[in-house]
Short mmCIF file of C-alpha atoms in Angstrom, two decimals:
data_model
loop_
_atom_site.label_atom_id
_atom_site.label_comp_id
_atom_site.label_asym_id
_atom_site.label_seq_id
_atom_site.Cartn_x
_atom_site.Cartn_y
_atom_site.Cartn_z
CA THR A 271 30.56 -2.25 5.17
CA SER A 272 28.59 -5.86 4.65
CA ILE A 273 26.93 -8.57 6.77
CA THR A 274 26.18 -12.19 5.91
CA TYR A 275 22.32 -13.81 7.00
CA VAL A 276 22.34 -17.67 6.97
CA PHE A 277 18.97 -18.53 6.58
CA GLN A 278 17.05 -20.82 8.94
CA GLU A 279 17.05 -25.01 8.41
CA ASP A 280 18.65 -26.29 5.10
CA GLY A 281 17.65 -22.97 3.46
CA TYR A 282 16.00 -23.40 0.23
CA LEU A 283 15.80 -25.65 -2.66
CA ASN A 284 17.01 -23.16 -5.44
CA VAL A 285 18.36 -19.83 -4.64
CA PRO A 286 15.57 -17.04 -3.76
CA THR A 287 15.01 -13.75 -4.37
CA VAL A 288 16.03 -10.88 -1.88
CA THR A 289 15.75 -7.39 -1.16
CA ALA A 290 17.44 -4.90 1.43
CA THR A 291 15.96 -1.58 2.68
CA PRO A 292 17.40 0.48 5.34
CA GLY A 293 15.09 1.07 8.21
CA GLU A 294 15.29 3.22 11.19
CA THR A 295 19.01 4.69 11.81
CA ASP A 296 20.72 6.76 14.60
CA SER A 297 22.27 9.41 12.63
CA GLY A 298 20.21 12.49 13.72
CA PRO A 299 16.52 13.20 13.22
CA ASN A 300 16.41 12.50 9.28
CA GLY A 301 18.70 9.38 9.56
CA ALA A 302 21.68 8.51 7.74
CA ASP A 303 21.82 8.86 4.19
CA VAL A 304 22.73 5.07 3.33
CA ASN A 305 22.08 2.40 0.64
CA VAL A 306 22.14 -1.22 1.11
CA TYR A 307 22.06 -3.77 -1.53
CA VAL A 308 22.11 -7.32 -2.08
CA THR A 309 25.97 -8.61 -2.95
CA THR A 310 25.72 -12.44 -3.05
CA VAL A 311 22.54 -14.51 -2.35
CA SER A 312 23.07 -18.60 -2.49
CA ARG A 313 20.21 -20.87 -0.97
CA THR A 314 21.28 -20.73 2.18
CA ARG A 315 22.63 -17.38 2.64
CA VAL A 316 22.79 -13.55 1.55
CA THR A 317 25.43 -10.94 1.57
CA ILE A 318 24.25 -7.75 2.45
CA GLU A 319 26.73 -4.27 1.85
CA ALA A 320 25.93 -0.33 2.93
CA SER A 321 27.32 2.49 0.97
CA GLN A 322 28.73 3.45 4.50
CA ALA A 323 28.72 2.53 7.88
CA PHE A 324 25.48 3.34 10.27
CA THR A 325 23.84 2.36 13.16
CA GLY A 326 20.14 1.11 12.14
CA GLU A 327 18.09 -1.53 10.75
CA VAL A 328 17.89 -3.57 7.38
CA HIS A 329 14.85 -4.74 6.91
CA ILE A 330 15.32 -8.06 4.85
CA GLN A 331 12.63 -9.53 2.26
CA VAL A 332 12.73 -13.41 1.28
CA VAL A 333 10.44 -14.46 -1.71
CA TYR A 334 10.82 -17.81 -2.98
CA VAL A 335 7.94 -19.83 -5.23
CA GLU A 336 8.57 -23.09 -5.74
CA CYS A 337 7.35 -24.54 -9.41
#
């Protein structure tokens, strides 16, 4: 299972650092046993995959420091 998120505007001048973590899930009282990870990242988008299908949130953090 994967999803692509497109950054706002024109993206970044260089490729940013991106992390993804699962948030709340709708898979019972203890949540889903799921891993999420970044598979591709570019200046304009990031693709995130999950270890299994689930219903819930994925928190994305994008860090970009222009040097």
